[in-house]
Coordinates of C-alpha atoms in Angstrom, one line a residue:
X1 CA 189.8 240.5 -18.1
X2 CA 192.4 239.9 -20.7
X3 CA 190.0 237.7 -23.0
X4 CA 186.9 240.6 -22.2
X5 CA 189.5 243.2 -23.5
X6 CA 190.7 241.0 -26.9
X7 CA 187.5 240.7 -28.0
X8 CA 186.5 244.2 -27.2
X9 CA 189.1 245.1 -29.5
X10 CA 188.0 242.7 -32.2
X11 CA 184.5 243.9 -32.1
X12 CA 185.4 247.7 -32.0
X13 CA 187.7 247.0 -34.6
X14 CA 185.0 245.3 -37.0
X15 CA 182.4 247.4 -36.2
X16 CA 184.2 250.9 -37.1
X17 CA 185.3 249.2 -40.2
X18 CA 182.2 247.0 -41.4
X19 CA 180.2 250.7 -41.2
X20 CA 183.0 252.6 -42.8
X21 CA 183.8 255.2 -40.0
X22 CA 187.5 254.3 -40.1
X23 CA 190.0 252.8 -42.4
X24 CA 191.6 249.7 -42.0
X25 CA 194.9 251.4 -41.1
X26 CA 193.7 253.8 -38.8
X27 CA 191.7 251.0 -37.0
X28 CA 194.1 248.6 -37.0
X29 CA 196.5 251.3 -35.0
X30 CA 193.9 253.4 -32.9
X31 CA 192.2 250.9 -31.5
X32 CA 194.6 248.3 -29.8
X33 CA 196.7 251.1 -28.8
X34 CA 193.6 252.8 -26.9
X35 CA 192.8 249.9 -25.6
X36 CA 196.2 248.8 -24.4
X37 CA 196.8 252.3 -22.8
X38 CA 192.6 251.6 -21.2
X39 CA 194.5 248.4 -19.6
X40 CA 197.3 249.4 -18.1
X41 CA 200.0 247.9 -20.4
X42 CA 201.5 251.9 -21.4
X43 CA 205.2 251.0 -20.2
X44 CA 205.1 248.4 -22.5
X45 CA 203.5 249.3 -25.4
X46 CA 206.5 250.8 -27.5
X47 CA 208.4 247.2 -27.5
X48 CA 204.8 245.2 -27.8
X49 CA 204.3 247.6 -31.2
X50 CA 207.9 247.4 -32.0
X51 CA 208.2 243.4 -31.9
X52 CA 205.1 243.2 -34.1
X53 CA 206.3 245.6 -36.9
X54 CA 209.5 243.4 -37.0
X55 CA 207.4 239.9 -37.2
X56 CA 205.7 241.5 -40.1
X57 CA 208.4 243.8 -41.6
X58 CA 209.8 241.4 -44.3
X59 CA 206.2 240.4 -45.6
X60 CA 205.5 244.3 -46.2
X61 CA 209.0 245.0 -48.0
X62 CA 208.3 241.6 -50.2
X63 CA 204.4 243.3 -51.1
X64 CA 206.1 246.5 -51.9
X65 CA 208.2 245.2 -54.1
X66 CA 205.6 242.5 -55.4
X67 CA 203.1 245.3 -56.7
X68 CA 205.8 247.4 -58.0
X69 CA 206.9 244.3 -60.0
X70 CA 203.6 242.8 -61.2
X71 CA 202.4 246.0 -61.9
X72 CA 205.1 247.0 -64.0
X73 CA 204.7 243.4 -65.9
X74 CA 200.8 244.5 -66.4
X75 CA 201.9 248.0 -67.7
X76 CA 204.0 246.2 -70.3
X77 CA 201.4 243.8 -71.5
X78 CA 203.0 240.4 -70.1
X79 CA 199.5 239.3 -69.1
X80 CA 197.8 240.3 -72.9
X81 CA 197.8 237.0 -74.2
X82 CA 196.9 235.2 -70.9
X83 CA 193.8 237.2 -71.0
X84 CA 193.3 236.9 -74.3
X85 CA 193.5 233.4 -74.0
X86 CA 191.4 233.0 -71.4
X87 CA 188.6 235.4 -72.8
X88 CA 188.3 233.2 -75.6
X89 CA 188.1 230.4 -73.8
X90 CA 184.9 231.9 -72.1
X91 CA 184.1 234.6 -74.1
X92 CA 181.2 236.9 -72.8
X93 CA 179.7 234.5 -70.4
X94 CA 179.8 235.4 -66.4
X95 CA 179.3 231.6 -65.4
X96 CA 182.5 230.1 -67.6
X97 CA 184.3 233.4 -66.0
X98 CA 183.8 232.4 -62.5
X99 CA 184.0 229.0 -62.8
X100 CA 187.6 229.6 -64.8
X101 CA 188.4 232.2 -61.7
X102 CA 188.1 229.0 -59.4
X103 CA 190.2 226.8 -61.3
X104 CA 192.6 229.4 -61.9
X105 CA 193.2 229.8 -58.3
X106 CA 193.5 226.5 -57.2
X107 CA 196.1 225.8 -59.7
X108 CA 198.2 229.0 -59.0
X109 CA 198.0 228.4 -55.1
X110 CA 200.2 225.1 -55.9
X111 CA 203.3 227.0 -55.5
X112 CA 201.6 227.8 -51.0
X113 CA 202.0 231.5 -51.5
X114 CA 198.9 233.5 -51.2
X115 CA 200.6 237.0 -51.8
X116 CA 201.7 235.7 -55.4
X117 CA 198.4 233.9 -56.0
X118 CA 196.4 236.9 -55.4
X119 CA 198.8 238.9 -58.0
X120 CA 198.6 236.6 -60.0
X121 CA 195.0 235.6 -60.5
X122 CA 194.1 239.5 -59.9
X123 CA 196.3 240.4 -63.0
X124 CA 194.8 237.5 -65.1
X125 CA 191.3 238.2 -64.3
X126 CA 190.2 241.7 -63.5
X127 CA 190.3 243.1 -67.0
X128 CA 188.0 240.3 -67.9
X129 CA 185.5 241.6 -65.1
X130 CA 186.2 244.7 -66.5
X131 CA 184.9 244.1 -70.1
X132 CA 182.2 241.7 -68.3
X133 CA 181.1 244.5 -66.6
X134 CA 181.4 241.7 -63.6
X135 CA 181.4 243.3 -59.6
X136 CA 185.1 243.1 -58.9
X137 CA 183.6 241.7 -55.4
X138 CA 182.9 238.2 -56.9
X139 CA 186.5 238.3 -58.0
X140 CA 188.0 238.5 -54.4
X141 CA 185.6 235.9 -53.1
X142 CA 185.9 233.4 -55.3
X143 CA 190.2 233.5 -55.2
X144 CA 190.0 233.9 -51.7
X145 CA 187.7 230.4 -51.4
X146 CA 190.1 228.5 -53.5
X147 CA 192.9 229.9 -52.0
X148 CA 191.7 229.4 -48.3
X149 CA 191.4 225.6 -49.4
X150 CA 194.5 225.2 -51.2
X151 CA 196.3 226.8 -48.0
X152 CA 195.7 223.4 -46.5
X153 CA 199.2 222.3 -48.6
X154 CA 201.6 221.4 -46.1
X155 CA 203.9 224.3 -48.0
X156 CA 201.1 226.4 -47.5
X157 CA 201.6 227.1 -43.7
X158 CA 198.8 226.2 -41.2
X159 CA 199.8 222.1 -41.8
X160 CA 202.8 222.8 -41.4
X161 CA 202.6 224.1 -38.0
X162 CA 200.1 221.3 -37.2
X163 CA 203.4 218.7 -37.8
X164 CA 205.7 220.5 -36.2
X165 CA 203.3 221.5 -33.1
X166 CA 202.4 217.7 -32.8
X167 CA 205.6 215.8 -34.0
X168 CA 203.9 213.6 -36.7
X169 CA 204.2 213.6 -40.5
X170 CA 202.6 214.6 -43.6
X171 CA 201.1 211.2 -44.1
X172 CA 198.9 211.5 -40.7
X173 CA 198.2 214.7 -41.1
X174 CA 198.2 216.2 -44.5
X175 CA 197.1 213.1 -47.0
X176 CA 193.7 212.3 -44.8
X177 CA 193.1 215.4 -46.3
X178 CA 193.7 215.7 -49.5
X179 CA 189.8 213.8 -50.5
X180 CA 188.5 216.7 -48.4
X181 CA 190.4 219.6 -49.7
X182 CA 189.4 218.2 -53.4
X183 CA 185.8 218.4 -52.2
X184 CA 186.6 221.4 -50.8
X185 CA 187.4 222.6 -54.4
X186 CA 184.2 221.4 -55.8
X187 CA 182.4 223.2 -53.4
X188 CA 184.6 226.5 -54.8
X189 CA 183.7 226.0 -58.2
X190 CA 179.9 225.2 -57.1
X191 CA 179.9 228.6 -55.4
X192 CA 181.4 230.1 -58.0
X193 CA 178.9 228.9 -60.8
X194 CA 176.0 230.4 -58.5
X195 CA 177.9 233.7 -58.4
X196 CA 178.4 233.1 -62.1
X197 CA 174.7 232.7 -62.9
X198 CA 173.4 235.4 -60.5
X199 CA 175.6 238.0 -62.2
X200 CA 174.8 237.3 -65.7
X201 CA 170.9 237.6 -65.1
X202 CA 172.0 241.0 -63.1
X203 CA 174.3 242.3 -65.9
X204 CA 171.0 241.3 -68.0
X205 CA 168.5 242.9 -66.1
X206 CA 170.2 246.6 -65.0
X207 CA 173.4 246.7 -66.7
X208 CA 177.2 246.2 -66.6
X209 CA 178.7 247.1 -63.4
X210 CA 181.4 250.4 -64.2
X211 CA 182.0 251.4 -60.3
X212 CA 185.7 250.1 -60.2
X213 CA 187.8 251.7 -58.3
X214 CA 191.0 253.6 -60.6
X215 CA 193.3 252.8 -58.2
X216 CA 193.4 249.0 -58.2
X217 CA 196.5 247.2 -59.8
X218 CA 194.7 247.4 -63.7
X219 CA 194.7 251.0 -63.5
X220 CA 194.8 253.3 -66.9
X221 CA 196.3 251.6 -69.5
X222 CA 199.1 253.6 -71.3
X223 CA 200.0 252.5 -74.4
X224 CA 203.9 254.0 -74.4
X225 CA 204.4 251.8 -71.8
X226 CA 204.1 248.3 -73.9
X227 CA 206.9 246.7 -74.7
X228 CA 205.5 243.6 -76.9
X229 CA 209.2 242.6 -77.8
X230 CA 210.4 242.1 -74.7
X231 CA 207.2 240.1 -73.9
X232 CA 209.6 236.0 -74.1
X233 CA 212.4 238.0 -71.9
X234 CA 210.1 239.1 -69.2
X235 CA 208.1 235.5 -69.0
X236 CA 211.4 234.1 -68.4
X237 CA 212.2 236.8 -65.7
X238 CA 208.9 236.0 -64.0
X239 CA 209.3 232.3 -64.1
X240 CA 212.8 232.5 -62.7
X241 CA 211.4 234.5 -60.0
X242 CA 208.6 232.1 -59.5
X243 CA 210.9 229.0 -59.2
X244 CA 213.4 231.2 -57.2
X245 CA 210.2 231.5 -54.4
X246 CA 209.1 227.9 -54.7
X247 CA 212.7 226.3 -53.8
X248 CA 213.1 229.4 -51.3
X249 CA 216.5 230.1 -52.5
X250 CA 216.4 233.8 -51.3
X251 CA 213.9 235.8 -48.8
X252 CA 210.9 236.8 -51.3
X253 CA 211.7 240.0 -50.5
X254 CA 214.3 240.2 -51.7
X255 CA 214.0 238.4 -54.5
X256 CA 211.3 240.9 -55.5
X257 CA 213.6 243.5 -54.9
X258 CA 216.4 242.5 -57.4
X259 CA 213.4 241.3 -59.9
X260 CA 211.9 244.7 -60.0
X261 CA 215.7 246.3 -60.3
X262 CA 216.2 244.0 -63.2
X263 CA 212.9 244.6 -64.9
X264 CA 212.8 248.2 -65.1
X265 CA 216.6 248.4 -66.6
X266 CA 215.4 246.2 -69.5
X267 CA 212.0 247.2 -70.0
X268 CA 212.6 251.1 -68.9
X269 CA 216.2 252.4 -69.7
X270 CA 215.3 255.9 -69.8
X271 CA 215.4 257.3 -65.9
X272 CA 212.7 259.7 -66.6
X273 CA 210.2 256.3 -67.1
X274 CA 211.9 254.4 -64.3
X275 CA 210.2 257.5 -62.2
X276 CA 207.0 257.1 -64.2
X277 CA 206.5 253.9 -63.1
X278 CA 207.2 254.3 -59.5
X279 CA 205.3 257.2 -59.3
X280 CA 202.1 255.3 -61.0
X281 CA 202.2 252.7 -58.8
X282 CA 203.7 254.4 -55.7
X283 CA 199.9 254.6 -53.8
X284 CA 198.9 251.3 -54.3
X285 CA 202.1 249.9 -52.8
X286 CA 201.9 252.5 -49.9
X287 CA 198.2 251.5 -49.5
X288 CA 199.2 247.7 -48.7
X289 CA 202.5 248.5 -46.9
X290 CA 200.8 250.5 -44.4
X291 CA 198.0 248.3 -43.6
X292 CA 200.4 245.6 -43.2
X293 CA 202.5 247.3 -40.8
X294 CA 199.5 248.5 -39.2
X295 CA 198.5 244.8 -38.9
X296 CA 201.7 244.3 -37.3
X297 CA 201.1 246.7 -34.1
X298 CA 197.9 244.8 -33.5
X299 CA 198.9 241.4 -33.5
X300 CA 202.2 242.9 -31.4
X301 CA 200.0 244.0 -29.0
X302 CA 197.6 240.8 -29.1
X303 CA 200.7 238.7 -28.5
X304 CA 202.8 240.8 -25.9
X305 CA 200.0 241.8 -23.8
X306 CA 198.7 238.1 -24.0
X307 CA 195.6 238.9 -24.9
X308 CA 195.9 236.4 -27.9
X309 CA 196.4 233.4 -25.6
X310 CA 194.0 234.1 -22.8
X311 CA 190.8 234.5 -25.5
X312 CA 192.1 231.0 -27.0
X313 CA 192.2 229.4 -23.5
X314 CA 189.0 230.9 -22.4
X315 CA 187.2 229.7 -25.8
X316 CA 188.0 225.9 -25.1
X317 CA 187.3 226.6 -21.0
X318 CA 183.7 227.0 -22.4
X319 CA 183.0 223.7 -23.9
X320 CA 181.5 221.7 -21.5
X321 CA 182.8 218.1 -20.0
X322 CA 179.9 216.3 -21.1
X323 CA 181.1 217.1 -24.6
X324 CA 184.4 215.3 -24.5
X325 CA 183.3 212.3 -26.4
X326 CA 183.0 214.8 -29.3
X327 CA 186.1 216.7 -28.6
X328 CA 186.9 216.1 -32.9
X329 CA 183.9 217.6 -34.0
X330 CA 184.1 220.5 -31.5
X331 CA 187.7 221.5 -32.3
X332 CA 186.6 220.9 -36.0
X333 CA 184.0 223.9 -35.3
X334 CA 186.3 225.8 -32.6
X335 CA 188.8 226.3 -35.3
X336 CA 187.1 228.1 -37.5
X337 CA 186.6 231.0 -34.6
X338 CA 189.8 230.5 -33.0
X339 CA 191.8 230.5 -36.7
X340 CA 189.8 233.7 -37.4
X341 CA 190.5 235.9 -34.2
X342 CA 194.1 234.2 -33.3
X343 CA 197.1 234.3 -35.9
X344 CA 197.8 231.0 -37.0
X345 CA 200.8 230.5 -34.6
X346 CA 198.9 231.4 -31.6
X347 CA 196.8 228.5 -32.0
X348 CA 198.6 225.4 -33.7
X349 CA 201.5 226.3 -31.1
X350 CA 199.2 227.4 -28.0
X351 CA 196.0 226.5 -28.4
X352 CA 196.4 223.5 -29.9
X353 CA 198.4 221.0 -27.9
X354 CA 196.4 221.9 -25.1
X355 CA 193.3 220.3 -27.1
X356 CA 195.7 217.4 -27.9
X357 CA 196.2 217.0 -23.9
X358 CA 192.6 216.4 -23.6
X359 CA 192.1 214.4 -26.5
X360 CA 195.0 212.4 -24.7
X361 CA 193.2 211.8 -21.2
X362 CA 189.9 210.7 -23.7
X363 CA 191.3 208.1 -25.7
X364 CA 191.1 210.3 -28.7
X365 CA 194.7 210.7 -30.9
X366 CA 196.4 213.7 -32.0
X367 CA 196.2 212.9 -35.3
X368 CA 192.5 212.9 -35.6
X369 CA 192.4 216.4 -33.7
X370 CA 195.5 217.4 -36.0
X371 CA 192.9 217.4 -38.8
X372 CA 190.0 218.9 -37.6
X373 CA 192.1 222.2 -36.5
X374 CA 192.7 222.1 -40.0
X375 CA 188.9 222.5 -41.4
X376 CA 188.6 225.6 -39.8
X377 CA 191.4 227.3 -42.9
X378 CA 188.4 227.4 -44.9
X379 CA 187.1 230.8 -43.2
X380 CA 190.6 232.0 -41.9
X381 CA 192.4 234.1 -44.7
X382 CA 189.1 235.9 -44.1
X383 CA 190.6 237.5 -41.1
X384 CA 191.5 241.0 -40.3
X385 CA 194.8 239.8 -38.5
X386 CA 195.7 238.0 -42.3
X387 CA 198.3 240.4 -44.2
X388 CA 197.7 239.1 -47.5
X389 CA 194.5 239.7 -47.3
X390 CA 194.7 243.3 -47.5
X391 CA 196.8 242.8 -51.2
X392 CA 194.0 241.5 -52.3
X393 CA 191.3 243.8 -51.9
X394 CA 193.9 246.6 -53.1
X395 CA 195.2 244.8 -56.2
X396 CA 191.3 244.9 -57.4
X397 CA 190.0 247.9 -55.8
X398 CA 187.3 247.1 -53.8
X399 CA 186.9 247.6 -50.0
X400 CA 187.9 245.2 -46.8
X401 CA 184.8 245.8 -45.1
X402 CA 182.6 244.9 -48.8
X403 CA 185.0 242.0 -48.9
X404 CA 184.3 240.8 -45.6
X405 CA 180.1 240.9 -45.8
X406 CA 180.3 239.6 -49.4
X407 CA 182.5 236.7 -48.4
X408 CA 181.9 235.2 -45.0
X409 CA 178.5 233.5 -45.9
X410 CA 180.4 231.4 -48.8
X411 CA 183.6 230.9 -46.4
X412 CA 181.7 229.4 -43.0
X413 CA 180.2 227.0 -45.8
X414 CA 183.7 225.9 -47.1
X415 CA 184.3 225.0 -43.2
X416 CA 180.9 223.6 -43.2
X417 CA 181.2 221.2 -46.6
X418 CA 184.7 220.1 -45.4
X419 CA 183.7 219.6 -41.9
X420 CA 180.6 217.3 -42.9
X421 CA 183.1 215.1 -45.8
X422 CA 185.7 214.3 -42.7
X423 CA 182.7 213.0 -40.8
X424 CA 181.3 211.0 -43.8
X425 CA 184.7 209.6 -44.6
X426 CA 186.2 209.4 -41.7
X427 CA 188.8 211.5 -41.7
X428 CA 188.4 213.2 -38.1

């Protein structure tokens, strides 16, 4: 009953927001809750909603603060001569664009955080879509492929759960998979080239794209707000920020907090402009805050109901005996489901050992079935359960449920390509 009731909710959920009949936030709030209160769970719904608003509560404070930062960096032209840069290096050609976007990405997603990536890369790269006249959809697809791959880092989050869940290291786990996250990345920039080349014959054929939204992180550029002196002292703010997140010296939050604090003193003196700039950006930051939070009453209720863990033991009851000897390649192609409906917790911590059990009474080792959960990252940012992914769609303007048609195809092949190299090579 439980798992019939989870995925009830999942489907609901999608549907009203695939055809646009609620928002994400409304959906994400309305429908759990009705369907909680369908099942009996009412007493306890308060603390369910309550726990998951605190499990979330210190990633929506750091994205407030992180769009009220970066945007206040874009509003006084810290990002110019990246773009610059960069649009020299491709100039007016869609394919090097993409392909750029890609590479971009993967480097940026060194530092594990997919919240800073997305800022990041979305600053960098949506005025160039802008002047390409590029759909702003390609953008969000083609970060959030590299950035699904390069969340494989063992800083990143899902390998590290896979190491802590099975007791073993980085080198069983996480270097077997470095050849296949570097295909992985080829198979990024491959996607990203046919994207590329589609768009340029479309841009040639009816025009430049010019629906963007005006409320993504870009926005209206206002001159008064430039401050091309300060341009050295706010690098050096940002990269002290950036190393101050890698070697986790203080919650990100926080250290947003104080950044954005800082920033607006120097850049801003004046109160009256302090206001202008939280006022300009005050939406978009509401926007992600509340779908975040939103996120966080659904996953409260998936987890304290334990709806969460009955669909994940129902999903491997279904695999039949007969298919033990390939218990790798079927929790290879499990994950990608189970990574996608389930927070990442629910199934390296619950879903996973059980598999490892098995794999035990087979003859087949944890390490081997350590990996393969793995291959299933490469759809799982994807997910409506995935705060970050919600920044993303807002820093460039376009719509979750656009996001989600436009990018699934190309994500179930990442899974696919890396599933099919840790066959070829061994890996799983």
């Amino acid at each position: 009953m439980l798992t019939f009731l989870g995925f009830l909710m999942i489907l609901i959920f999608m549907v009203l927001i695939m055809n646009k009949k609620m928002t994400p936030l409304t959906a994400l709030v309305i429908v759990p809750v009705t369907i909680a209160l369908f099942a009996g769970f009412g007493p306890e719904l308060g603390d369910m909603m309550k726990n998951g608003v605190k499990e979330i509560a210190l990633t929506g404070v750091m994205l407030i603060f992180a769009i009220l930062y970066f945007s206040l960096m874009i509003d006084t032209g810290l990002f110019e001569p990246l773009v610059n840069i960069i649009l020299k290096a491709v100039g007016d050609n869609p394919i090097k664009t993409t392909i750029g976007t890609a590479i971009l990405t993967a480097l940026v997603s060194l530092d594990g955080d997919g919240s800073s990536t997305y800022l990041i890369v979305v600053a960098a790269m949506l005025p160039l879509y802008k002047r390409q006249g590029m759909n702003p959809l390609i953008l969000t697809c083609i970060i959030m492929l590299a950035g699904q791959i390069m969340n494989i880092l063992p800083w990143g989050g899902p390998t590290a759960r896979v190491m802590s869940s099975l007791k073993l290291g980085h080198t069983e786990i996480f270097v077997p998979m470095i050849p296949i996250m570097a295909i992985g990345i080829l198979w990024v920039i491959f996607v990203a080239y046919i994207l590329g080349r589609r768009e340029k014959i479309r841009i040639a054929k009816h025009g430049k794209f010019t629906n963007y939204n005006s409320n993504d992180i870009i926005g209206e550029a206002d001159p008064k707000l430039r401050r091309p002196k300060l341009i050295l002292i706010n690098l050096a703010l940002t990269i002290t920020l950036l190393v101050v997140m890698i070697l986790d010296i203080v919650p990100l939050g926080i250290a947003f907090m104080i950044a954005f604090c800082i920033a607006s003193i120097i850049n801003y003196p004046k109160l009256k402009d302090q206001q202008k700039i939280i006022s300009k950006h005050a939406g978009n930051a509401l926007s992600v805050a509340g779908m975040i939070f939103g996120a966080g009453i659904f996953t409260g209720i998936l987890n304290g109901s334990g709806i969460m863990q009955a669909m994940g033991n129902s999903m491997i009851e279904i695999v039949p005996k007969s298919w033990g000897g390939y218990l790798n390649i079927v929790t290879a192609l499990f994950s990608i489901p189970l990574t996608f409906f389930l927070s990442n917790d629910a199934y390296y911590f619950g879903i996973l050992p059980i598999i490892v059990t098995t794999g035990h009474q087979l003859g087949i080792s944890p390490e081997i079935l350590g990996r393969a959960s793995l291959i299933g990252q490469g759809s799982h940012l994807l997910s409506p359960l995935v705060p970050s992914t919600y920044l993303l769609v807002s820093l460039a303007g376009v719509e979750f449920s656009d996001h989600l048609k436009y990018t699934l195809k190309w994500a179930l092949g990442s899974s696919i390509v890396m599933l099919l190299a840790a066959l070829i090579l061994g890996v799983i």
